[in-house]
Structure formats: structure tokens, C-alpha cells
Coordinates of C-alpha atoms (C1' of nucleotides) in Angstrom, one line a residue:
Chain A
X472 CA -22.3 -1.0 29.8
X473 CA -19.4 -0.2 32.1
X474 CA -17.1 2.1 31.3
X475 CA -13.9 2.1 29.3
X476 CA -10.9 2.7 31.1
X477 CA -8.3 4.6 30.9
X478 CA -5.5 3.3 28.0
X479 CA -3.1 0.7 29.2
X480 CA -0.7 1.2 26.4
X481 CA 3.0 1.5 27.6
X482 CA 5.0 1.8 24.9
X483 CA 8.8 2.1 25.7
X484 CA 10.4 5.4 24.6
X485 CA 13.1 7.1 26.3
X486 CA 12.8 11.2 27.0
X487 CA 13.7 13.1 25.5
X488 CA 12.6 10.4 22.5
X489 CA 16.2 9.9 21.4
X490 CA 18.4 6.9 21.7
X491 CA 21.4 6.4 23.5
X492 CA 24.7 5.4 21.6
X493 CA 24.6 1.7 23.0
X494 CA 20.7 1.4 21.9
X495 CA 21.4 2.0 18.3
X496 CA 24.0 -0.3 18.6
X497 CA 22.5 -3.2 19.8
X498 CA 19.1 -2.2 17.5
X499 CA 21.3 -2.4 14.4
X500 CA 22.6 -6.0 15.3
X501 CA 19.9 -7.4 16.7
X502 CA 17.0 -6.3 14.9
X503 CA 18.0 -5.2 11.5
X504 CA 19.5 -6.2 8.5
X505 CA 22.7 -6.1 9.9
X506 CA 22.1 -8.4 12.5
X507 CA 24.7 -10.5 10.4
X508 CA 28.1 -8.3 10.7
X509 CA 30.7 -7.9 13.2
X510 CA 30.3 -5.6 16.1
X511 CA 33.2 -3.3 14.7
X512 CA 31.9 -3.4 11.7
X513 CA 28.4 -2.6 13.3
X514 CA 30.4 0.5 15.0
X515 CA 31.7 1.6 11.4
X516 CA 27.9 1.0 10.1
X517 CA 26.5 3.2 13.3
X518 CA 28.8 5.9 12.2
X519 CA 26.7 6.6 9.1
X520 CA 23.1 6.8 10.5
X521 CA 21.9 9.8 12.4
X522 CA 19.0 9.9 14.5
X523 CA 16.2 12.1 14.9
X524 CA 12.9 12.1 17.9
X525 CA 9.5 12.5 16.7
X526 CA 6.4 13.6 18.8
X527 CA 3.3 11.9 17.5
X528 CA 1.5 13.5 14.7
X529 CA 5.4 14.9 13.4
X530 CA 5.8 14.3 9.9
X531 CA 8.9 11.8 8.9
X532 CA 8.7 12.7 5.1
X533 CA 5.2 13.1 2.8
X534 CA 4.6 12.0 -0.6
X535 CA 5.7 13.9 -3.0
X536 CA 9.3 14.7 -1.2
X537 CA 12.6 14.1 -3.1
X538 CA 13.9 10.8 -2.2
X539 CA 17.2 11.2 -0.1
X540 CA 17.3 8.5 2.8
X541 CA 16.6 5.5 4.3
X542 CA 14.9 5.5 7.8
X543 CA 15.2 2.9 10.7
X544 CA 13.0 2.6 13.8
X545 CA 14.4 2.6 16.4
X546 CA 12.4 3.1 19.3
X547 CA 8.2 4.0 18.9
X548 CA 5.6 3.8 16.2
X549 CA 6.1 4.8 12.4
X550 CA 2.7 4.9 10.4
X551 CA 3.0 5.0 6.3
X552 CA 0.1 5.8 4.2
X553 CA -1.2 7.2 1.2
X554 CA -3.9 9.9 0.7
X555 CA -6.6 9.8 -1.6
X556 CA -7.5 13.1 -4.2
X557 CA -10.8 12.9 -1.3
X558 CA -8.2 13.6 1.5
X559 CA -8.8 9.6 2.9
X560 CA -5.9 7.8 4.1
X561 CA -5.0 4.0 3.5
X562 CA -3.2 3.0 6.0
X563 CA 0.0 0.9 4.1
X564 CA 1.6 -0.1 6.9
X565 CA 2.5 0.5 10.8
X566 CA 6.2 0.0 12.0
X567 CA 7.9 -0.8 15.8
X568 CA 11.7 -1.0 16.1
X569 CA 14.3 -2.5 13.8
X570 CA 11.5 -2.0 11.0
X571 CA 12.9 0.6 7.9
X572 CA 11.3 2.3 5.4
X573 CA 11.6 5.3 3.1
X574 CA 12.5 4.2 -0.9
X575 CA 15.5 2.1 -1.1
X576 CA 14.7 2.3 -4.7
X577 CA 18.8 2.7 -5.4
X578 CA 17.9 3.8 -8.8
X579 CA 14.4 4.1 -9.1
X580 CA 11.7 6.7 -7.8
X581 CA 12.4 10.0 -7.5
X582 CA 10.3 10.7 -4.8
X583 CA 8.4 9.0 -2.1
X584 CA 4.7 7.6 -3.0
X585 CA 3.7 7.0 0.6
X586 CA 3.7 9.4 3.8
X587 CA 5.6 8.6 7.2
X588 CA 4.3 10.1 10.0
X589 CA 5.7 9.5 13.8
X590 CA 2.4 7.3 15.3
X591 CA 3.8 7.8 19.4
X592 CA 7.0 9.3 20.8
X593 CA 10.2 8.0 18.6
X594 CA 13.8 7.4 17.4
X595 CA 14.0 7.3 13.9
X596 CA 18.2 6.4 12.5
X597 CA 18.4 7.9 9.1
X598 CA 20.9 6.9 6.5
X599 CA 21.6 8.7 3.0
X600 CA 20.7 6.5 0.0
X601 CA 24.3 6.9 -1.3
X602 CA 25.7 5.6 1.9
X603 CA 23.6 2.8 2.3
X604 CA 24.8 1.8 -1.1
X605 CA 27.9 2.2 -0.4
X606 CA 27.3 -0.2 2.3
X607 CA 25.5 -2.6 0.0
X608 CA 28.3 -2.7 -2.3
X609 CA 30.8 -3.6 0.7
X610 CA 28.4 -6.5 2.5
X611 CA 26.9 -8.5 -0.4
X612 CA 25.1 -10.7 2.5
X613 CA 23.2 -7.7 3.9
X614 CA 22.1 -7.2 0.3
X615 CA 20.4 -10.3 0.3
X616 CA 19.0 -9.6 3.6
X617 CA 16.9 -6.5 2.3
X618 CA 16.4 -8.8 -0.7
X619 CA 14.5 -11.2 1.6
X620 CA 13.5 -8.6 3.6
X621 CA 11.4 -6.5 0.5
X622 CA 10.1 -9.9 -1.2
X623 CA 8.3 -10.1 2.5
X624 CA 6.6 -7.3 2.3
X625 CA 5.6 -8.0 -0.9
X626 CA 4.0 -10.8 -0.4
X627 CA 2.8 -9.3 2.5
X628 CA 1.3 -6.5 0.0
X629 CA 0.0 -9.1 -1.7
X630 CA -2.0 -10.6 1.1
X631 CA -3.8 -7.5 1.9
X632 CA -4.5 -6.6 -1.7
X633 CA -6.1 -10.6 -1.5
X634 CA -8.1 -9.7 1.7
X635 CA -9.6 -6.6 1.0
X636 CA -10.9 -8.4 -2.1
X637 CA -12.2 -10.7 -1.2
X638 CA -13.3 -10.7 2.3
X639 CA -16.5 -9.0 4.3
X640 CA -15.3 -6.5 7.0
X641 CA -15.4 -8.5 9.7
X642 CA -13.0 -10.7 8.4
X643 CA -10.9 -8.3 7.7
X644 CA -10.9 -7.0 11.0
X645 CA -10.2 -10.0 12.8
X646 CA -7.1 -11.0 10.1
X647 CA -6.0 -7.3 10.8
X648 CA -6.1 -7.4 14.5
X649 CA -4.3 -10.9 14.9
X650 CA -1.5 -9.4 12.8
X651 CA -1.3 -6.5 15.1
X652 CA -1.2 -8.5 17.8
X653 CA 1.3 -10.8 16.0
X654 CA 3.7 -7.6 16.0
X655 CA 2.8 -5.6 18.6
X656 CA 0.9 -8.2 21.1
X657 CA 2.1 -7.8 24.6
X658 CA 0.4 -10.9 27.3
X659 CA -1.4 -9.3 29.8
X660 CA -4.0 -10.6 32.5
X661 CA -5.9 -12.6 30.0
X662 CA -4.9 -11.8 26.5
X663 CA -2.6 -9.6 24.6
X664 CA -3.0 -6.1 24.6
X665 CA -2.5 -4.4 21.0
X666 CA 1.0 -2.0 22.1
X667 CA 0.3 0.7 19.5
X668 CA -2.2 3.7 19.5
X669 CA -4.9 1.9 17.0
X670 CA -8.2 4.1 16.9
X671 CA -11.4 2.7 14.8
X672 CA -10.3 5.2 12.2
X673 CA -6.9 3.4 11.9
X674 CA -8.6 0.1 11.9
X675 CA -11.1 1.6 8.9
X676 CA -7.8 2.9 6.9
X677 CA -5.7 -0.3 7.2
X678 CA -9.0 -2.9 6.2
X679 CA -10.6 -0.4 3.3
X680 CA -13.7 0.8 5.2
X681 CA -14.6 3.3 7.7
X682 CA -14.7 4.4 11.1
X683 CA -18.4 3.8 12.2
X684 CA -18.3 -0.4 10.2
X685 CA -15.3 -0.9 12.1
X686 CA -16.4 0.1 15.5
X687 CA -20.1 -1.9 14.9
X688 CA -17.7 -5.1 14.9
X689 CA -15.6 -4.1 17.3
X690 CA -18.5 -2.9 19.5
X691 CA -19.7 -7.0 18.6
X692 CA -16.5 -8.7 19.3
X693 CA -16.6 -7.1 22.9
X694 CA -20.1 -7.6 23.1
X695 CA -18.9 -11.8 22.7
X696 CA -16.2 -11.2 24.7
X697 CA -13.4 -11.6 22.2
X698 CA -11.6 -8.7 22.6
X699 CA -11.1 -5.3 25.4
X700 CA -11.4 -2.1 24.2
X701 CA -11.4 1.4 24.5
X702 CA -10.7 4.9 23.3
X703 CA -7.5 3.8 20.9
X704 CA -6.8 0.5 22.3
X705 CA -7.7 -3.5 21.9
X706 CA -6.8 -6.0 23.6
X707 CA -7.3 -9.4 22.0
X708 CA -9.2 -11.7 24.9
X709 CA -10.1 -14.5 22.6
X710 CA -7.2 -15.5 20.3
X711 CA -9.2 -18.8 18.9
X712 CA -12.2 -17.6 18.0
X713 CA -10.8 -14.3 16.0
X714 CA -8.6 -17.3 14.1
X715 CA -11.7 -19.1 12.9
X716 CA -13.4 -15.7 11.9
X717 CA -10.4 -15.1 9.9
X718 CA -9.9 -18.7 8.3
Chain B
X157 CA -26.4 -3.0 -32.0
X158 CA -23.0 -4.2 -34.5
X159 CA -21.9 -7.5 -34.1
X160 CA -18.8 -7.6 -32.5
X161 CA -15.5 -9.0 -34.4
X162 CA -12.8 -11.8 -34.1
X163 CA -10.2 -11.4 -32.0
X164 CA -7.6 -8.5 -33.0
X165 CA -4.9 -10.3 -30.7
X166 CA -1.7 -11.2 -32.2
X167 CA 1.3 -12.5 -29.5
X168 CA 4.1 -13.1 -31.1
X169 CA 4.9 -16.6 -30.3
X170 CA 7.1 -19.2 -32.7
X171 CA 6.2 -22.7 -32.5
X172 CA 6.7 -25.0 -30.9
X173 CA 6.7 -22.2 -28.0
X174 CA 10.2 -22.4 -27.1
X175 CA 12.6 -19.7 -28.1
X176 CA 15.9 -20.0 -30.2
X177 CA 19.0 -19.5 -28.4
X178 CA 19.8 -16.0 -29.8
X179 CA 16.2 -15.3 -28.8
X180 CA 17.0 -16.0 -25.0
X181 CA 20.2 -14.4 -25.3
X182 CA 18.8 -10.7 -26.4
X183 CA 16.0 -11.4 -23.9
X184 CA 18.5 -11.3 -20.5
X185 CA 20.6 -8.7 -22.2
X186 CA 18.0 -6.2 -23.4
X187 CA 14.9 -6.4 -20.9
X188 CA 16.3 -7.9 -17.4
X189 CA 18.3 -7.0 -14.9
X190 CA 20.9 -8.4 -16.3
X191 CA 21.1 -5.7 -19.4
X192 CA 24.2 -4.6 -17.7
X193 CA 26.4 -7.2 -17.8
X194 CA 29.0 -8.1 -20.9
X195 CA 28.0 -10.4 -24.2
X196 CA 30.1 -13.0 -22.6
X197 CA 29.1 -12.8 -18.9
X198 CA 25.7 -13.1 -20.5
X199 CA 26.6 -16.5 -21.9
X200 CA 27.8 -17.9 -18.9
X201 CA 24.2 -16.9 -17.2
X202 CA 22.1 -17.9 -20.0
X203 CA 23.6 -21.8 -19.4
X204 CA 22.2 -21.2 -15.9
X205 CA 18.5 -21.3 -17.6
X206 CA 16.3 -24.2 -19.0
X207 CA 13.2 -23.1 -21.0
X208 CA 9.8 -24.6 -20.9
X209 CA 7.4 -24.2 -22.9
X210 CA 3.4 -24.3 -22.1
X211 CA 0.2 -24.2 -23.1
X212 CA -3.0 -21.6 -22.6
X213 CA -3.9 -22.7 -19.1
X214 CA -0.6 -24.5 -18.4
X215 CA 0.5 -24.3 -14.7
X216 CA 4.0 -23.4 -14.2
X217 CA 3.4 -23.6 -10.7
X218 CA 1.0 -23.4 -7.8
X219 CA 0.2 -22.5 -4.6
X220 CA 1.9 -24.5 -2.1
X221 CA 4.6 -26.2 -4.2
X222 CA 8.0 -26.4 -2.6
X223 CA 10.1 -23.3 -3.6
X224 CA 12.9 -24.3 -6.5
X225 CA 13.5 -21.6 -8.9
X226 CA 13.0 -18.2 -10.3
X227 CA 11.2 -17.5 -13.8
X228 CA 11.6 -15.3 -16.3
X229 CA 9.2 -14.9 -19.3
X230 CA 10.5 -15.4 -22.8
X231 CA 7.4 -15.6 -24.3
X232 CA 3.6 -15.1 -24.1
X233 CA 1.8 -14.2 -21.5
X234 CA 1.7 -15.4 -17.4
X235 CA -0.5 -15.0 -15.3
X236 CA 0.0 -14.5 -11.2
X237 CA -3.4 -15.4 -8.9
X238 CA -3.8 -16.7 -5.7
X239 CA -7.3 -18.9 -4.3
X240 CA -9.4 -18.0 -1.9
X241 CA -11.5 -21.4 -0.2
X242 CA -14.5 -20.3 -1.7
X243 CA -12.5 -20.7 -5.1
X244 CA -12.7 -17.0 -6.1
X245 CA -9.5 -16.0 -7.4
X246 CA -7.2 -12.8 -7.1
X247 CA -5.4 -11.9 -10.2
X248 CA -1.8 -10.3 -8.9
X249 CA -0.4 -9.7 -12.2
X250 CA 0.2 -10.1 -15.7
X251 CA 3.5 -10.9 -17.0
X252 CA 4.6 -10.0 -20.7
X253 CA 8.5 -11.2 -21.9
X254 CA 11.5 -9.7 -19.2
X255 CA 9.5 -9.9 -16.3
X256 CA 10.6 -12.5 -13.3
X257 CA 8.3 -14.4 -11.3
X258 CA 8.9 -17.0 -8.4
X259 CA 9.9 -16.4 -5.3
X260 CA 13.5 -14.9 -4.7
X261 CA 13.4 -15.4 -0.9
X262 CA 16.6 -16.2 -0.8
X263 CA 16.2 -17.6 2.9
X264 CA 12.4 -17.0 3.6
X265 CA 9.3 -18.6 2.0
X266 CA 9.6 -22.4 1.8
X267 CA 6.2 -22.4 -0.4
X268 CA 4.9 -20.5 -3.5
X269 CA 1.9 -18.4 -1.8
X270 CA 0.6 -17.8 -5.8
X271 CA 0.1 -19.5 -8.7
X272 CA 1.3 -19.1 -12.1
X273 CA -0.5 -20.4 -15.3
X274 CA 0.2 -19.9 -18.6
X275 CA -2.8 -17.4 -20.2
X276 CA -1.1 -17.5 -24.1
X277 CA 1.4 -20.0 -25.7
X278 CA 4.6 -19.4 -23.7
X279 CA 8.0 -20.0 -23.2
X280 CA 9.9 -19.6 -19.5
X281 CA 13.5 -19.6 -18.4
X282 CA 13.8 -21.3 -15.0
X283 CA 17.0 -20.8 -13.0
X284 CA 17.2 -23.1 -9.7
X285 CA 17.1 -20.9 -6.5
X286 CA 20.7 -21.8 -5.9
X287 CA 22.2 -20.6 -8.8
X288 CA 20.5 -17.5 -9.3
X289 CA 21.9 -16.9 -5.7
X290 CA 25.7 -18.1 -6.9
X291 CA 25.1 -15.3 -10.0
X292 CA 23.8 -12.5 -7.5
X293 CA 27.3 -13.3 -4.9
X294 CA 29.4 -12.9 -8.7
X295 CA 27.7 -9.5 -9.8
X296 CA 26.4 -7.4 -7.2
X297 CA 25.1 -4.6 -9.7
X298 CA 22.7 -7.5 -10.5
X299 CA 21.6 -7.6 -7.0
X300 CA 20.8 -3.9 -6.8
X301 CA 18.9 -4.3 -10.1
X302 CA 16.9 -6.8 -8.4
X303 CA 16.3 -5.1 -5.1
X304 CA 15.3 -1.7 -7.8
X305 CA 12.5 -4.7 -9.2
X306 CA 11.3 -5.9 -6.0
X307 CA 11.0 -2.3 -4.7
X308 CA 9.0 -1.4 -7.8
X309 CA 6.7 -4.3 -7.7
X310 CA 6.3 -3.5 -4.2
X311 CA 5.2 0.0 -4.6
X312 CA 2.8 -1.4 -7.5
X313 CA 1.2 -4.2 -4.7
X314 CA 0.7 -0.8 -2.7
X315 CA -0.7 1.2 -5.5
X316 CA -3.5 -1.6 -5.8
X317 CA -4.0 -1.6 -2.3
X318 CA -4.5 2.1 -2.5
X319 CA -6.6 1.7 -5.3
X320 CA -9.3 -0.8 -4.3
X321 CA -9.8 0.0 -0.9
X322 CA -10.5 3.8 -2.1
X323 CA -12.1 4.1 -5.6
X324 CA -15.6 2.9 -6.8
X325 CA -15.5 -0.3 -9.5
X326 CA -15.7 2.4 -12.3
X327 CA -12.4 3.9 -11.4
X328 CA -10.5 0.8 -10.7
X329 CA -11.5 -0.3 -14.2
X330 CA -10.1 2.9 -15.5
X331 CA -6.9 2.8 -13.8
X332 CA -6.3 -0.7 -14.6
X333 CA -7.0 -0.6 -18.2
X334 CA -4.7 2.5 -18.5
X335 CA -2.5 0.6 -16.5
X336 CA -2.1 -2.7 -18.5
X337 CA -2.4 -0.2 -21.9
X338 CA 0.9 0.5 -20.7
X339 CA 2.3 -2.6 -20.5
X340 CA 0.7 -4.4 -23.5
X341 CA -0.6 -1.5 -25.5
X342 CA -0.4 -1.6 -29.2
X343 CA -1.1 1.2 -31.4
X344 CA -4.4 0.7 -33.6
X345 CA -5.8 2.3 -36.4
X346 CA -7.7 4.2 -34.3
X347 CA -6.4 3.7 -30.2
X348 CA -4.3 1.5 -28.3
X349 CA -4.9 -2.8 -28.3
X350 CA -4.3 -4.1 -25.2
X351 CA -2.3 -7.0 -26.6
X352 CA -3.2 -10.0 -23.9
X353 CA -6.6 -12.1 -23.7
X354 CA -8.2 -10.6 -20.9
X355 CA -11.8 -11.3 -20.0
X356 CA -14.5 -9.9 -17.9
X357 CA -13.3 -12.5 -15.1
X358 CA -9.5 -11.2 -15.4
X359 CA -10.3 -7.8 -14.8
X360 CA -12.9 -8.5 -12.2
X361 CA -10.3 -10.6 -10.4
X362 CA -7.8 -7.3 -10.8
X363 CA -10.3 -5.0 -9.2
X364 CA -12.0 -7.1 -6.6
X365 CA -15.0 -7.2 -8.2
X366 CA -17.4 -9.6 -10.4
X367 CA -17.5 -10.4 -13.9
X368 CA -20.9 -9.1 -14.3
X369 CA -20.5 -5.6 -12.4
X370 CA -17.4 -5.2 -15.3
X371 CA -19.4 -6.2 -17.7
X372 CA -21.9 -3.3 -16.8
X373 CA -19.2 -1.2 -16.6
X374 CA -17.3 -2.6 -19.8
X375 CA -20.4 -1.9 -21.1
X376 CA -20.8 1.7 -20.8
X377 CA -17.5 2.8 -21.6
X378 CA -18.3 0.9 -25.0
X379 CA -21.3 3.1 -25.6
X380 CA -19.5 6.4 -24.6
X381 CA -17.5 5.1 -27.5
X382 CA -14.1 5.3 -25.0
X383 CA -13.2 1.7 -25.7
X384 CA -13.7 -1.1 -28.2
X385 CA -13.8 -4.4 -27.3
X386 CA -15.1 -8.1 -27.9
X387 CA -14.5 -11.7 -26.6
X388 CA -11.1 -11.3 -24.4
X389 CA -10.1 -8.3 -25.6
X390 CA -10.5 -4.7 -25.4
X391 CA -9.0 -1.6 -27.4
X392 CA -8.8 1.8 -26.0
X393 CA -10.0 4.6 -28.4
X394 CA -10.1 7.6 -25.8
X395 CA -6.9 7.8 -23.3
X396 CA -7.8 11.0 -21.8
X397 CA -11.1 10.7 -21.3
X398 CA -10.0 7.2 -18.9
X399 CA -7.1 9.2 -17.3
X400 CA -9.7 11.8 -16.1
X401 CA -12.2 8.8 -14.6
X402 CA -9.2 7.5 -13.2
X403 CA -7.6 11.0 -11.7
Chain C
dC1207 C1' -14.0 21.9 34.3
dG1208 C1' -15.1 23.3 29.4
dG1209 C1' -13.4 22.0 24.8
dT1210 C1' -11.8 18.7 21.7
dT1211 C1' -11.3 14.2 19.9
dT1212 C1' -12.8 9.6 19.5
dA1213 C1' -16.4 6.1 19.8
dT1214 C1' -21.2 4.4 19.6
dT1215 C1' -25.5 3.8 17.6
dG1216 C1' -29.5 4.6 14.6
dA1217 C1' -31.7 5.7 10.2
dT1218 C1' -31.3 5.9 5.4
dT1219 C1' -29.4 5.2 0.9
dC1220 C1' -26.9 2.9 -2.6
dC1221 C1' -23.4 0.4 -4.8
dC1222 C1' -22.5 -3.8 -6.1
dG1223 C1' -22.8 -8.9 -5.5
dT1224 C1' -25.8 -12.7 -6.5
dC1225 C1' -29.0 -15.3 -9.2
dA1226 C1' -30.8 -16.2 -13.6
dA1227 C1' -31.9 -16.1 -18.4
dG1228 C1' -30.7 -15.3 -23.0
dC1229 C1' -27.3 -14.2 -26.5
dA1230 C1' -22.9 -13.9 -29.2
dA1231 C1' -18.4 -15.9 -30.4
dG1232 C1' -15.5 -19.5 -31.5
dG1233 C1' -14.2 -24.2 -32.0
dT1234 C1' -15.3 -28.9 -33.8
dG1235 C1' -16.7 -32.4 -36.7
dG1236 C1' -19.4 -34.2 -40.1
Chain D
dC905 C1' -19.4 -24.7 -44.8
dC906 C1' -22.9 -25.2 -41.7
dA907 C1' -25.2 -27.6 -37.2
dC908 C1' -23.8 -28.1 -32.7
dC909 C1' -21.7 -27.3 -28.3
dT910 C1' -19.0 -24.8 -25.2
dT911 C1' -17.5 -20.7 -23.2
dG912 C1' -17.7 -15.9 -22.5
dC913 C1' -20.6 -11.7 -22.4
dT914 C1' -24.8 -9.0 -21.5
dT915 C1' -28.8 -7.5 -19.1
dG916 C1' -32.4 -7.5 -15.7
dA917 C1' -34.3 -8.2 -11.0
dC918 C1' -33.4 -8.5 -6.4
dG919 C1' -31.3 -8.2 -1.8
dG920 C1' -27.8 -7.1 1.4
dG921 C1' -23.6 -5.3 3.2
dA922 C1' -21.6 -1.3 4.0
dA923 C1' -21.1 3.9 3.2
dT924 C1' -23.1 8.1 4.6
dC925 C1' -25.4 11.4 7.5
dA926 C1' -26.4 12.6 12.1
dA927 C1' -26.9 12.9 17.0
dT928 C1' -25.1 11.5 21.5
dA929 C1' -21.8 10.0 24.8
dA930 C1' -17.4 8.9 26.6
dA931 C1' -12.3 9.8 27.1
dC932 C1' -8.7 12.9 27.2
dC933 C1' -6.3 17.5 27.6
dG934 C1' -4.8 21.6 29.2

DNA sequence: CGGTTTATTGATTCCCGTCAAGCAAGGTGG
DNA sequence: CCACCTTGCTTGACGGGAATCAATAAACCG
């Protein structure tokens, strides 16, 4: 077998992991829920978000914290998950800019149920729950937008919690890894390289398994010639044929 | 071995399955996110619904049928699945009176991606897409009640996910027995009815497992003497001793 | 260049899904 | 009210997919 090589993953962040003034700007109307409004009003909008860097492994919030904001990406990786009593992780979710997260519960939950932790180097905007209900009450139409915007993720919930019950590993792999590559696929020679640290553990957290099942399948795809691999990367070589694993 | 007896269920439904208009008009005030709003707002929304009524097994809708309207249950009991090709379904939820379903996508999904069937003699309020999106421009308190719903539901879809892709068959029993307790629990001579029909199958498509591994497992809890239960139905006698299987 | 983390691969075990047979509950109609 | 039929529940036997345990190797880091 020839070796791996070295990771080709490039993802874009700015030293030192902070973004500039026009960034957030253009993030916040291009990419986000406010993608709708003015750019004045985007500058009065700006105003209320501050912005902090992350190194990966840095903690955004953990479960169990009193609920106070409301996060934007804005540049790098975001990973939420939950822990089990037996110290596993299930891997809820991984987010790349213009995603947001935290509890917008305006009412609701006192404190968060999932754990955010920075996945690479990255720019995370952070609103106040008051102030981004203040905002709601100003702009009914970017109310609708998270409207829209949570009833995707819950179907998209809803998908997984379908998957995992229903399908071998294998499959779930392969529906995983196209939806990766959906978000985060980047064309490269032939195929689209995955632009996120992903390690088999990752993989094992997000599909309900573990670590050595996912990398015997992922040790078979490559053996087929489907995907590219190495130490925290895929690259998807074979888009069709991972399709028709996953139906 | 004692025989086991006739169903202990009793939903309240009147006949013909459709609900008065004083019925409807307590329902949107008291249990929905409308309990906010004024007696006479309340009768300018309530003209916005037609009811239906329906049958055990009734389909109010299904997978794949163009997007029209939000539901509310009046009445009875609903039941949220979706299909996987090989026919096995995956129960997303069980609706009592107050709770929504539909889609609310007020721009997104042009499709239902579940199904929902009647599972007891019910009666549904239907409000077309576009007017329930007329009533949330009106009253944007509504709209944060709704975004507070969505958010809650989705931290439920993640709770499942959570739940079956960490914990044995055993425990996701538990949990969802405790969980639907909670919902539809009725006090009993002795313990709490779980006041919905609910088979094996039901709870095997909750867990993402079989009938017959619930069974089993149905099975033994019944001889620990934690739960009582016959055809579609089951009556928890020992709360704790579930809350400790289930953590 | 050691030390650490991540990935691979094999051996073994076991939970649970599948198949199948028999039984209990409830509904129907004579 | 009791045969009869349908549907749901139980239980056993069996097999397989995947978790677990373990040892080695490759990639990365300072």
C-alpha cells in the first residue's frame, strides 16, 4: 500500500483567527439570515455582534452553561455535540461560515444541551439573546428566515434520527460523507476533497458507531477506489457509486 | 401466567370526531402558541382554521404531497413516521391535542418529507400556508412562540439522535416510555397509563429497533413487575426504577 | 528524532435482527 | 353468546453485523 500523504486541507482563516470589519460585513449579508436587509441596516446589525478567535480544541460554550448568546461562524469550523454519562460523543452537527448556533430558545431552555467546540482556527460573531430579540422584533422578515432556517434543521434532525435507524454502517457512511462533501466539498484533481478536519472517530460519532467499523469501510471504499484518504481527511473520488450505496 | 385485560384506554373524543366551536376556541387559547393573544384576536384566527375529522389509520397526509397547510390537533392522537424503501417505518412523533404538525417552511420544503395518520379518532385544524404566514406578519409574539416550538422540537430530534446512537435497546425503551409517560400519562390506581394505543411496532419504530426485540424487553420489565401492560397499551407502576435504567 | 495521536487490521464476543411457530385478544356475525 | 378470523404479542433458535479488545503502523509535532 502506498503511503498516505501529507493532509491537503486548506481551510481559509485569517491570523490572527479574527475577522476584519468588512468580512463580518459582507458574512452577515451574504450568508446569514440577514442577507435580506439593507447594508445600513447591516451596519446597525454589525454593531451588536462581537467577535471572538478560537484555536482548535477551544471550547465555544459546554452543556450545561447558562444560555446567554447566539453564535455566528464566521470564518473556520464549529463542531456541536453531546456527551454520553460513558464520556462518548455524538457528533450533532459540524458548522463552516454564515452557519449559527447556540439556543435561540427566546424563552425556553435555560442552558445549552449540546457542546460547541472550535474544530480548526476560527471567527465566531456572538450576539446577546436580548439583542437578537430585539432585532427580531424590529425585522419581522428575518424572523421568518430563522423560522425557515430551524424547520431545516429539523428535518434535517429528523433525517439522521431515520438513517441511523434504519441503515447498516456503510450506508451511513456513504450518506454522511456526500453530505460533507455537499457542505464542505472543494473540486480538486479528480474529486472533491472533504475541507474540514474529519478523523474516523468523527466519522464513528456523527453515523452512531465507532472508530475501528468506520475505518474498515473507509479502508474498503479506498480499496474500490471511491474515495482518498488519510490521517483526518477524504476526498470523495467516486461521487456515483457512494450515491447508489446510499439510495 | 394471568391473562392479560381489555384495553384500559380512554381518549376523550366526541362523535362524530369533530370538535364544537367553543372546543376549538379554548384549544388555540389555552395550549398553542397562540395562548397569548386577546378572546377577540382569537376569534379572528380561529375563522382561519377548518377541522377535519378522521379515522384510526386515516392519512392526513403523506410523504411527498405538495406543501398546503399547517395542523394543529384538536383531538385524538397523530402519528408522524417516515418510509424507508424496504417499507420499515420510523415513528417521529406522537401528537396529543395543542401540538402543530406540517411543515412551516415558510419558503423552503415544497414536499411533506413525513407522513401523518390518524392512530385514534381525531379531529385537526388546518390553516393554509398562506394565512398562517398573514397571522405571523399581524402578531409577531406569535412568531417567537413558534420559533420557541421549533427550537424545542429540534432539541427533542437531537435528544433521539443522542439516544439511539448511544444506549442499548433496553435504555431507549426506558427513556421513551418515561418520555411519552410524560406526555400522555394518566394517573392509575396503582402507576401512570400511558393514555395512546401504542404497540410493540410503535415503540420499536421509536427506538430503531424490532417488534420482537421490544417484546423481549417489554417482557421483562413486566416480570420485574415495573410495568403493566397488554394489547396496545402499557401502564407504568415503577417510575424510578425506569429513570435509573434510563440515567 | 522520540513521543503522541490517529489509523489499520485481526480475533473474539455479543447484542439484536431475522425467521418461525404458537398463543392471546378483540371484533364479527350467526 | 359463542365459533371464527384477524391482528398483535410472545418465545425460541439461529446467524450476522458490529462492538470490543488488542497489537502494530503510519502521520504529525515540537
Amino acid at each position: 500500500m502506498k503511503p498516505r500523504r501529507k493532509t491537503p486541507l486548506e481551510i481559509k482563516t485569517t491570523e490572527p483567527h479574527m475577522c476584519s470589519v468588512d468580512l463580518r460585513q459582507r458574512l452577515l449579508g451574504q450568508q446569514t439570515f440577514f442577507a435580506q436587509l439593507s447594508p445600513e441596516e447591516l451596519i446597525l446589525i454589525n454593531q451588536n455582534f462581537s467577535e471572538t478567535g478560537y484555536e482548535p480544541e477551544d471550547f465555544i460554550y459546554q452543556a450545561g452553561d447558562t444560555v446567554s448568546s447566539l453564535f455566528i461562524v464566521a470564518e473556520g469550523r464549529v463542531k456541536l455535540f453531546q456527551t454520553s454519562a460513558a464520556g462518548k460523543n455524538v457528533l450533532l452537527d459540524l458548522l463552516g461560515p454564515g452557519e449559527f448556533f447556540g439556543s435561540l430558545a427566546v424563552l425556553g431552555t435555560p442552558a445549552y444541551l449540546d457542546t460547541a467546540q472550535a474544530q480548526s482556527h476560527s471567527c465566531v460573531l456572538k450576539i446577546s439573546s436580548e439583542n437578537f430579540r430585539k432585532i427580531l422584533d424590529v425585522y419581522p422578515g428575518v424572523t421568518l428566515k430563522v423560522l425557515d432556517a430551524m424547520s431545516q434543521r429539523l428535518n434535517a434532525a429528523n433525517d439522521r434520527f431515520f438513517l441511523i435507524s434504519s441503515a447498516p454502517v456503510e450506508k451511513r457512511v456513504a450518506v454522511t460523507l456526500l453530505k460533507l462533501a455537499d457542505k464542505f466539498g472543494r473540486k480538486r484533481k479528480p474529486g472533491l476533497l472533504i475541507e474540514t478536519p474529519l478523523s474516523r472517530e468523527n466519522l464513528a460519532e456523527m453515523t452512531g458507531s465507532t472508530p475501528e467499523t468506520v475505518s474498515r469501510v473507509i479502508s474498503q471504499f479506498q480499496r474500490e477506489g471511491w474515495i482518498d484518504t488519510g490521517r483526518q481527511w477524504i476526498a470523495i473520488q467516486d461521487v456515483s457509486v457512494l450515491q447508489r450505496l446510499a439510495e
